[in-house]
Amino acid sequence: MTVYVRSLETAVPATKLIQSEARDVFAAQPGLSRLGSRLVNTCFDGAAIETRFTAVQELTNASRSENPQFYDPDTGLLLNPSTKVRNDIFAREATKLFVEAARAALQAAPELDLLDITHLVTVSCTGFFNPGPDYKVVRELGLSPSVQRYHLGFMGCYAAFPALRAAKLFCESDPNAVVLVVCAELCSLHVRTSNDPDTIMGSALFADGAAAAVVTSRPGAEEAALLKLDHFETVLTPVGEDSMAWNIGDHGFEMVLGNYVPHIIDDHIVGALQPLLAKDPDLAALPYTAIPHWAIHPGGRSILDKVQSRLGLSDAQLVPARDILRNYGNMSSATVLFVLKHILEQPVQPDGRHDGEAICSMAFGPGLTVETGLFTKLRQAAAGTWDPGLGESAAVASLMPGQDRMTAEMA
């Protein structure tokens, strides 16, 4: 049974963060050591990011609050709210992004009625509340109260793949199923000033965003579908459990992003791709460069550099991932869907072996986990949020959106 992505849409908050201005604010914080200040400059400058978006409107010099919680523009100080304060904002602001992305995906499939949605899968690792985002999406959009709801929480950057894989399984077991998948992350809630290299790197890389897809195998779905979901695989690398982690602290969630992560990916990416490509003997027999599209999660510049070098990919094949990193930063689980959206917005040129264009996709997360997927692009999607011109009317931040040799390996 063939399972299709009928629509794929993205959303970001209104507040735009300029990377260079964010760098200057972080570098000016009291309490930074000389090394810490140097790391801030080099991490922010070396991240290959120009702009990001945040749901925290307070993270701008234009914003004024009687009781600032994250940033005081009058003093230039970054503040350190509790995990509860951060999570309360997540419950409010993440709901808006979940609903906005979901609504856009449903509007992009006008032949489907709201009551056609049979399953809902929501994804996030940057906050918790209950009734959760799955409940909020059903209520806000007016979906059937009997929709089967699932929430994938705290998986990290690779979680879009388990969500899409679950949607594929639902559709394969029920030919009438229509699954709505929504990822929304507010990574910027957890930024803070610190001399810790991992914390500095997180502040330089992460951002907020959401993406949603409608997945189905209903008869006639192929007539307007964007993608076929062909195959998925999961691989745990033999090393790296301590190199990438996401923990809950008293003042937000705390990232572990070891400087050896790009090297682990470099060493194990070929082995992680083997079981996936074995599902398609035609592709497995070809060099990697013969696969037209690569939707790689841009976990950081150095990760993209390592993947490109190890697989021998062309600069053109890395454009979607590098464009998303430059214009949006790392939005955790939603990011690879932004990359897929970028690829879908280009004209279709069938590769001769498929009824469309082959896409090999991958994302990396705690464990160290490598999630991979093979898709077939069927038709061109309408232009959407990935366009760098998006957000010109948004509030331009003067705050948040460098590195020595150690952290340069991470960015």
CSV table of C-alpha atoms in Angstrom, one decimal:
chain,number,residue,atom,x,y,z
A,1,MET,CA,0.0,0.0,0.0
A,2,THR,CA,1.3,3.4,-1.0
A,3,VAL,CA,1.2,6.2,1.6
A,4,TYR,CA,1.3,9.8,0.6
A,5,VAL,CA,2.1,13.2,2.1
A,6,ARG,CA,-0.8,15.3,0.8
A,7,SER,CA,0.4,18.6,2.2
A,8,LEU,CA,3.3,20.0,4.2
A,9,GLU,CA,3.3,23.5,5.7
A,10,THR,CA,5.5,25.4,8.1
A,11,ALA,CA,5.1,28.3,10.6
A,12,VAL,CA,7.4,30.5,12.7
A,13,PRO,CA,6.7,33.1,15.4
A,14,ALA,CA,6.6,36.8,14.5
A,15,THR,CA,9.8,37.9,16.2
A,16,LYS,CA,12.9,37.7,14.1
A,17,LEU,CA,16.3,37.4,15.8
A,18,ILE,CA,19.4,38.8,14.1
A,19,GLN,CA,22.4,36.5,14.8
A,20,SER,CA,25.1,39.2,14.9
A,21,GLU,CA,23.0,41.4,17.3
A,22,ALA,CA,22.3,38.4,19.5
A,23,ARG,CA,26.1,37.6,19.6
A,24,ASP,CA,26.8,41.1,20.8
A,25,VAL,CA,24.3,40.9,23.7
A,26,PHE,CA,25.5,37.5,24.8
A,27,ALA,CA,29.2,38.6,24.6
A,28,ALA,CA,28.5,41.6,26.8
A,29,GLN,CA,27.0,39.7,29.7
A,30,PRO,CA,28.7,40.1,33.1
A,31,GLY,CA,30.2,37.0,34.5
A,32,LEU,CA,31.6,35.7,31.3
A,33,SER,CA,35.2,34.6,31.5
A,34,ARG,CA,37.6,35.7,28.9
A,35,LEU,CA,37.3,32.2,27.3
A,36,GLY,CA,33.5,32.3,27.6
A,37,SER,CA,33.4,35.7,25.8
A,38,ARG,CA,35.6,34.3,23.0
A,39,LEU,CA,33.4,31.2,22.7
A,40,VAL,CA,30.3,33.3,22.4
A,41,ASN,CA,31.8,35.3,19.5
A,42,THR,CA,33.2,32.3,17.7
A,43,CYS,CA,30.1,30.1,18.2
A,44,PHE,CA,27.6,32.7,17.0
A,45,ASP,CA,29.9,33.7,14.0
A,46,GLY,CA,30.7,30.1,13.0
A,47,ALA,CA,27.1,28.8,13.1
A,48,ALA,CA,26.3,29.7,9.5
A,49,ILE,CA,23.1,31.4,10.8
A,50,GLU,CA,21.9,34.9,9.9
A,51,THR,CA,18.4,35.0,11.3
A,52,ARG,CA,16.1,32.9,13.6
A,53,PHE,CA,12.7,33.3,15.1
A,54,THR,CA,11.5,33.2,18.7
A,55,ALA,CA,8.1,33.1,20.4
A,56,VAL,CA,9.6,35.1,23.3
A,57,GLN,CA,8.7,38.7,22.2
A,58,GLU,CA,10.7,40.0,25.2
A,59,LEU,CA,13.9,39.0,23.5
A,60,THR,CA,14.1,42.3,21.6
A,61,ASN,CA,15.3,45.8,22.4
A,62,ALA,CA,12.0,47.1,21.1
A,63,SER,CA,10.0,45.2,23.7
A,64,ARG,CA,9.3,46.7,27.1
A,65,SER,CA,7.9,45.0,30.2
A,66,GLU,CA,7.4,46.1,33.8
A,67,ASN,CA,8.8,42.8,35.0
A,68,PRO,CA,11.1,41.3,32.4
A,69,GLN,CA,11.8,37.6,32.7
A,70,PHE,CA,14.3,36.8,29.9
A,71,TYR,CA,16.0,40.1,28.9
A,72,ASP,CA,16.0,43.6,30.3
A,73,PRO,CA,16.7,46.0,27.4
A,74,ASP,CA,17.3,48.9,29.8
A,75,THR,CA,20.3,47.2,31.5
A,76,GLY,CA,21.2,44.8,28.6
A,77,LEU,CA,21.1,41.8,31.0
A,78,LEU,CA,19.9,38.4,30.1
A,79,LEU,CA,17.8,37.0,32.9
A,80,ASN,CA,17.4,33.4,34.1
A,81,PRO,CA,13.8,32.4,34.7
A,82,SER,CA,12.8,29.2,36.3
A,83,THR,CA,11.8,26.1,34.4
A,84,LYS,CA,8.2,26.7,35.4
A,85,VAL,CA,8.2,30.2,34.0
A,86,ARG,CA,9.7,28.9,30.7
A,87,ASN,CA,7.2,26.0,30.5
A,88,ASP,CA,4.2,28.2,31.2
A,89,ILE,CA,5.2,30.3,28.2
A,90,PHE,CA,5.6,27.1,26.2
A,91,ALA,CA,2.1,26.0,27.0
A,92,ARG,CA,0.7,29.3,25.7
A,93,GLU,CA,3.0,30.0,22.7
A,94,ALA,CA,3.6,26.5,21.5
A,95,THR,CA,-0.2,26.0,21.2
A,96,LYS,CA,-0.4,28.9,18.8
A,97,LEU,CA,2.3,27.4,16.6
A,98,PHE,CA,0.8,23.9,16.7
A,99,VAL,CA,-2.5,25.2,15.6
A,100,GLU,CA,-1.1,27.6,13.0
A,101,ALA,CA,0.9,24.9,11.2
A,102,ALA,CA,-1.9,22.3,11.5
A,103,ARG,CA,-4.4,24.7,10.1
A,104,ALA,CA,-2.2,25.6,7.1
A,105,ALA,CA,-1.6,21.9,6.3
A,106,LEU,CA,-5.4,21.2,6.4
A,107,GLN,CA,-6.1,24.3,4.2
A,108,ALA,CA,-3.6,23.0,1.7
A,109,ALA,CA,-5.7,19.9,1.3
A,110,PRO,CA,-9.1,21.4,0.5
A,111,GLU,CA,-10.7,18.2,-0.7
A,112,LEU,CA,-10.5,16.9,2.9
A,113,ASP,CA,-13.0,17.8,5.6
A,114,LEU,CA,-11.9,18.4,9.2
A,115,LEU,CA,-13.9,15.3,10.2
A,116,ASP,CA,-11.8,13.2,7.8
A,117,ILE,CA,-8.8,13.4,10.1
A,118,THR,CA,-8.7,10.0,11.9
A,119,HIS,CA,-5.3,10.3,13.7
A,120,LEU,CA,-3.3,13.1,15.2
A,121,VAL,CA,0.4,12.9,16.1
A,122,THR,CA,2.0,15.9,17.8
A,123,VAL,CA,5.7,16.2,18.5
A,124,SER,CA,7.8,18.5,20.8
A,125,CYS,CA,10.8,18.2,23.1
A,126,THR,CA,10.9,21.8,24.4
A,127,GLY,CA,8.0,21.8,27.0
A,128,PHE,CA,5.2,19.8,28.6
A,129,PHE,CA,1.6,20.4,29.5
A,130,ASN,CA,-1.6,18.3,29.8
A,131,PRO,CA,-4.2,18.4,28.3
A,132,GLY,CA,-1.4,18.7,25.7
A,133,PRO,CA,-0.9,20.0,22.2
A,134,ASP,CA,-2.8,17.0,20.7
A,135,TYR,CA,-5.9,18.1,22.7
A,136,LYS,CA,-5.4,21.7,21.8
A,137,VAL,CA,-5.2,21.1,18.1
A,138,VAL,CA,-8.4,19.0,18.2
A,139,ARG,CA,-10.3,21.7,20.1
A,140,GLU,CA,-9.0,24.7,18.3
A,141,LEU,CA,-9.5,23.3,14.8
A,142,GLY,CA,-12.7,21.5,15.4
A,143,LEU,CA,-11.5,18.0,14.6
A,144,SER,CA,-13.7,15.0,15.6
A,145,PRO,CA,-13.6,14.4,19.3
A,146,SER,CA,-12.9,10.7,18.5
A,147,VAL,CA,-9.7,11.4,16.7
A,148,GLN,CA,-7.0,9.0,17.9
A,149,ARG,CA,-4.3,11.2,19.5
A,150,TYR,CA,-0.6,10.6,20.1
A,151,HIS,CA,2.1,12.8,21.4
A,152,LEU,CA,5.8,12.1,20.9
A,153,GLY,CA,7.7,14.0,23.6
A,154,PHE,CA,11.3,14.7,24.4
A,155,MET,CA,12.9,12.8,21.5
A,156,GLY,CA,14.8,15.7,20.1
A,157,CYS,CA,15.8,16.7,16.6
A,158,TYR,CA,15.0,13.3,14.9
A,159,ALA,CA,11.4,13.0,16.2
A,160,ALA,CA,9.7,14.0,12.9
A,161,PHE,CA,10.7,10.6,11.5
A,162,PRO,CA,9.0,8.5,14.2
A,163,ALA,CA,5.9,10.7,13.7
A,164,LEU,CA,5.8,10.1,10.0
A,165,ARG,CA,6.6,6.4,10.4
A,166,ALA,CA,3.7,6.1,12.8
A,167,ALA,CA,1.5,7.9,10.3
A,168,LYS,CA,2.5,5.5,7.6
A,169,LEU,CA,1.7,2.5,9.8
A,170,PHE,CA,-1.7,3.9,10.7
A,171,CYS,CA,-2.5,4.3,7.0
A,172,GLU,CA,-1.2,0.9,6.1
A,173,SER,CA,-3.4,-0.7,8.7
A,174,ASP,CA,-6.5,1.4,7.9
A,175,PRO,CA,-6.9,2.4,4.2
A,176,ASN,CA,-9.4,5.1,5.2
A,177,ALA,CA,-7.0,6.8,7.7
A,178,VAL,CA,-6.0,10.5,7.3
A,179,VAL,CA,-3.2,11.4,9.7
A,180,LEU,CA,-2.3,14.9,10.8
A,181,VAL,CA,1.4,15.2,12.0
A,182,VAL,CA,2.4,18.4,13.7
A,183,CYS,CA,5.9,19.3,15.2
A,184,ALA,CA,6.4,22.5,17.1
A,185,GLU,CA,9.5,23.5,19.1
A,186,LEU,CA,10.3,26.6,21.2
A,187,CYS,CA,14.0,26.0,21.7
A,188,SER,CA,14.6,29.7,22.4
A,189,LEU,CA,12.8,29.3,25.8
A,190,HIS,CA,15.9,27.6,27.2
A,191,VAL,CA,18.6,30.0,26.3
A,192,ARG,CA,20.8,31.5,29.0
A,193,THR,CA,24.1,33.2,29.5
A,194,SER,CA,26.9,30.8,30.6
A,195,ASN,CA,30.6,30.0,30.3
A,196,ASP,CA,29.6,26.4,29.5
A,197,PRO,CA,30.5,25.5,25.9
A,198,ASP,CA,27.3,23.4,25.3
A,199,THR,CA,25.1,26.1,26.7
A,200,ILE,CA,26.8,28.7,24.5
A,201,MET,CA,26.4,26.5,21.4
A,202,GLY,CA,22.7,26.0,22.1
A,203,SER,CA,22.2,29.7,22.4
A,204,ALA,CA,23.9,30.2,19.0
A,205,LEU,CA,22.1,27.5,17.2
A,206,PHE,CA,18.5,27.0,18.3
A,207,ALA,CA,15.3,28.7,17.3
A,208,ASP,CA,11.5,28.2,17.2
A,209,GLY,CA,9.3,26.8,14.5
A,210,ALA,CA,6.6,24.4,13.5
A,211,ALA,CA,5.7,22.1,10.6
A,212,ALA,CA,2.6,20.0,9.8
A,213,ALA,CA,1.8,17.3,7.3
A,214,VAL,CA,-1.3,15.5,6.2
A,215,VAL,CA,-0.6,11.8,5.5
A,216,THR,CA,-3.0,9.3,3.8
A,217,SER,CA,-3.4,6.3,1.5
A,218,ARG,CA,-7.0,6.9,0.6
A,219,PRO,CA,-8.0,6.1,-3.0
A,220,GLY,CA,-7.3,9.1,-5.2
A,221,ALA,CA,-4.7,10.6,-2.8
A,222,GLU,CA,-1.9,10.3,-5.4
A,223,GLU,CA,-3.7,12.8,-7.7
A,224,ALA,CA,-2.7,15.8,-5.5
A,225,ALA,CA,0.0,14.3,-3.2
A,226,LEU,CA,3.4,15.9,-2.8
A,227,LEU,CA,5.4,12.9,-1.6
A,228,LYS,CA,5.4,9.2,-1.3
A,229,LEU,CA,6.6,7.8,2.1
A,230,ASP,CA,8.7,4.9,0.9
A,231,HIS,CA,10.9,3.6,3.7
A,232,PHE,CA,12.2,4.4,7.2
A,233,GLU,CA,15.1,3.1,9.3
A,234,THR,CA,16.5,3.8,12.7
A,235,VAL,CA,20.1,3.2,13.7
A,236,LEU,CA,21.8,3.7,17.1
A,237,THR,CA,25.5,4.4,16.7
A,238,PRO,CA,27.8,2.3,18.9
A,239,VAL,CA,29.2,5.4,20.6
A,240,GLY,CA,27.8,8.8,21.5
A,241,GLU,CA,25.3,8.2,24.3
A,242,ASP,CA,27.0,10.9,26.4
A,243,SER,CA,27.8,13.2,23.5
A,244,MET,CA,24.2,14.4,22.8
A,245,ALA,CA,21.6,14.7,25.5
A,246,TRP,CA,18.7,17.0,26.6
A,247,ASN,CA,18.0,17.2,30.3
A,248,ILE,CA,15.6,19.2,32.6
A,249,GLY,CA,17.3,21.7,34.9
A,250,ASP,CA,16.0,24.2,37.5
A,251,HIS,CA,16.4,27.0,35.0
A,252,GLY,CA,15.2,25.5,31.8
A,253,PHE,CA,16.2,22.4,29.7
A,254,GLU,CA,19.9,21.8,29.5
A,255,MET,CA,21.7,20.6,26.3
A,256,VAL,CA,24.7,18.4,26.0
A,257,LEU,CA,26.2,18.7,22.6
A,258,GLY,CA,29.7,17.3,22.7
A,259,ASN,CA,32.3,18.5,20.2
A,260,TYR,CA,32.8,14.9,19.0
A,261,VAL,CA,29.2,14.6,17.6
A,262,PRO,CA,30.2,15.6,14.0
A,263,HIS,CA,33.0,13.0,14.1
A,264,ILE,CA,30.6,10.3,15.3
A,265,ILE,CA,28.3,11.1,12.4
A,266,ASP,CA,31.2,11.2,10.0
A,267,ASP,CA,32.3,7.7,11.2
A,268,HIS,CA,28.9,6.1,11.1
A,269,ILE,CA,26.7,7.8,8.5
A,270,VAL,CA,27.5,5.3,5.8
A,271,GLY,CA,26.6,2.4,8.0
A,272,ALA,CA,23.4,4.1,9.1
A,273,LEU,CA,22.3,4.6,5.4
A,274,GLN,CA,23.0,1.0,4.4
A,275,PRO,CA,19.8,-0.6,5.8
A,276,LEU,CA,17.7,2.3,4.3
A,277,LEU,CA,19.1,2.1,0.8
A,278,ALA,CA,18.9,-1.7,0.9
A,279,LYS,CA,15.1,-1.2,0.7
A,280,ASP,CA,15.6,0.2,-2.8
A,281,PRO,CA,18.1,-1.9,-4.8
A,282,ASP,CA,18.1,0.6,-7.7
A,283,LEU,CA,19.3,3.4,-5.4
A,284,ALA,CA,21.6,1.2,-3.4
A,285,ALA,CA,23.6,0.4,-6.6
A,286,LEU,CA,24.2,4.0,-7.3
A,287,PRO,CA,26.7,6.6,-5.9
A,288,TYR,CA,25.1,8.9,-3.3
A,289,THR,CA,25.4,11.8,-5.7
A,290,ALA,CA,22.9,10.1,-8.0
A,291,ILE,CA,20.1,10.5,-5.5
A,292,PRO,CA,18.6,13.8,-6.6
A,293,HIS,CA,17.7,15.3,-3.2
A,294,TRP,CA,19.1,15.1,0.3
A,295,ALA,CA,16.9,16.4,3.1
A,296,ILE,CA,19.4,16.5,6.0
A,297,HIS,CA,18.6,17.9,9.4
A,298,PRO,CA,20.9,20.9,9.8
A,299,GLY,CA,22.0,20.2,13.3
A,300,GLY,CA,24.9,22.6,12.8
A,301,ARG,CA,27.3,23.7,10.1
A,302,SER,CA,30.0,21.2,11.0
A,303,ILE,CA,27.5,18.3,10.9
A,304,LEU,CA,26.4,19.3,7.3
A,305,ASP,CA,30.1,19.6,6.3
A,306,LYS,CA,30.8,16.1,7.6
A,307,VAL,CA,27.8,14.6,5.8
A,308,GLN,CA,28.6,16.3,2.6
A,309,SER,CA,32.3,15.3,2.7
A,310,ARG,CA,31.7,11.7,3.7
A,311,LEU,CA,29.0,11.1,1.1
A,312,GLY,CA,30.6,13.1,-1.6
A,313,LEU,CA,27.5,15.2,-2.1
A,314,SER,CA,27.5,18.3,-4.3
A,315,ASP,CA,27.0,21.9,-3.0
A,316,ALA,CA,23.7,21.9,-4.8
A,317,GLN,CA,22.5,18.9,-2.8
A,318,LEU,CA,23.2,20.7,0.5
A,319,VAL,CA,21.5,23.9,-0.5
A,320,PRO,CA,18.1,23.1,1.2
A,321,ALA,CA,19.7,22.2,4.5
A,322,ARG,CA,22.1,25.1,4.5
A,323,ASP,CA,19.4,27.6,3.5
A,324,ILE,CA,17.2,26.5,6.3
A,325,LEU,CA,20.0,26.7,8.8
A,326,ARG,CA,21.0,30.2,7.6
A,327,ASN,CA,17.5,31.6,7.7
A,328,TYR,CA,15.8,29.7,10.6
A,329,GLY,CA,18.5,28.0,12.7
A,330,ASN,CA,18.0,24.6,14.3
A,331,MET,CA,14.3,24.2,15.3
A,332,SER,CA,14.8,20.7,16.6
A,333,SER,CA,12.2,18.2,15.3
A,334,ALA,CA,10.5,20.7,12.9
A,335,THR,CA,13.7,21.5,11.0
A,336,VAL,CA,13.9,18.5,8.7
A,337,LEU,CA,10.3,19.2,7.6
A,338,PHE,CA,11.4,22.7,6.6
A,339,VAL,CA,14.1,21.2,4.5
A,340,LEU,CA,11.7,18.8,2.9
A,341,LYS,CA,9.4,21.8,2.2
A,342,HIS,CA,12.3,23.6,0.5
A,343,ILE,CA,12.9,20.6,-1.8
A,344,LEU,CA,9.2,20.3,-2.6
A,345,GLU,CA,9.0,23.9,-3.7
A,346,GLN,CA,11.4,23.3,-6.6
A,347,PRO,CA,10.2,22.1,-10.0
A,348,VAL,CA,9.9,18.3,-10.5
A,349,GLN,CA,12.4,16.6,-12.8
A,350,PRO,CA,11.8,12.9,-12.7
A,351,ASP,CA,15.0,10.9,-12.3
A,352,GLY,CA,14.1,8.1,-14.7
A,353,ARG,CA,14.0,5.4,-12.0
A,354,HIS,CA,10.9,6.6,-10.2
A,355,ASP,CA,7.6,8.2,-11.0
A,356,GLY,CA,9.1,11.3,-9.4
A,357,GLU,CA,12.4,12.3,-7.7
A,358,ALA,CA,14.1,10.3,-5.0
A,359,ILE,CA,14.8,12.1,-1.7
A,360,CYS,CA,17.0,10.6,1.0
A,361,SER,CA,16.5,12.2,4.4
A,362,MET,CA,18.1,12.0,7.8
A,363,ALA,CA,18.2,13.5,11.2
A,364,PHE,CA,20.3,13.0,14.3
A,365,GLY,CA,19.5,13.1,18.0
A,366,PRO,CA,20.2,11.9,21.5
A,367,GLY,CA,21.6,8.4,21.8
A,368,LEU,CA,23.2,9.0,19.3
A,369,THR,CA,20.3,8.2,17.1
A,370,VAL,CA,20.3,8.4,13.3
A,371,GLU,CA,16.8,8.4,11.7
A,372,THR,CA,16.6,8.0,7.9
A,373,GLY,CA,13.8,8.0,5.3
A,374,LEU,CA,13.4,7.5,1.6
A,375,PHE,CA,10.7,9.5,-0.1
A,376,THR,CA,9.6,10.2,-3.7
A,377,LYS,CA,8.8,13.8,-4.7
A,378,LEU,CA,5.7,13.7,-6.9
A,379,ARG,CA,5.0,17.3,-7.7
A,380,GLN,CA,6.0,20.9,-6.8
A,381,ALA,CA,4.5,22.5,-3.7
A,382,ALA,CA,3.4,26.1,-3.4
A,383,ALA,CA,6.0,28.4,-2.0
A,384,GLY,CA,5.9,28.7,1.8
A,385,THR,CA,7.7,29.8,4.9
A,386,TRP,CA,11.2,28.6,4.0
A,387,ASP,CA,11.5,31.7,1.7
A,388,PRO,CA,14.1,34.0,3.3
A,389,GLY,CA,11.8,36.9,2.5
A,390,LEU,CA,9.3,35.6,5.1
A,391,GLY,CA,9.1,37.7,8.2
A,392,GLU,CA,10.2,41.0,6.9
A,393,SER,CA,7.1,42.5,8.5
A,394,ALA,CA,7.9,40.7,11.8
A,395,ALA,CA,9.5,42.4,14.7
A,396,VAL,CA,13.2,42.5,14.1
A,397,ALA,CA,15.0,41.6,17.3
A,398,SER,CA,18.1,43.4,18.5
A,399,LEU,CA,18.9,40.4,20.7
A,400,MET,CA,19.0,36.8,20.1
A,401,PRO,CA,19.2,35.8,17.0
A,402,GLY,CA,32.2,32.0,17.2
A,403,GLN,CA,34.3,29.6,18.4
A,404,ASP,CA,37.7,28.2,19.4
A,405,ARG,CA,38.8,25.0,17.8
A,406,MET,CA,36.8,22.8,20.2
A,407,THR,CA,33.4,24.4,19.6
A,408,ALA,CA,34.1,25.0,15.9
A,409,GLU,CA,33.7,21.3,15.5
A,410,MET,CA,30.2,21.5,16.8
A,411,ALA,CA,28.7,24.4,14.9
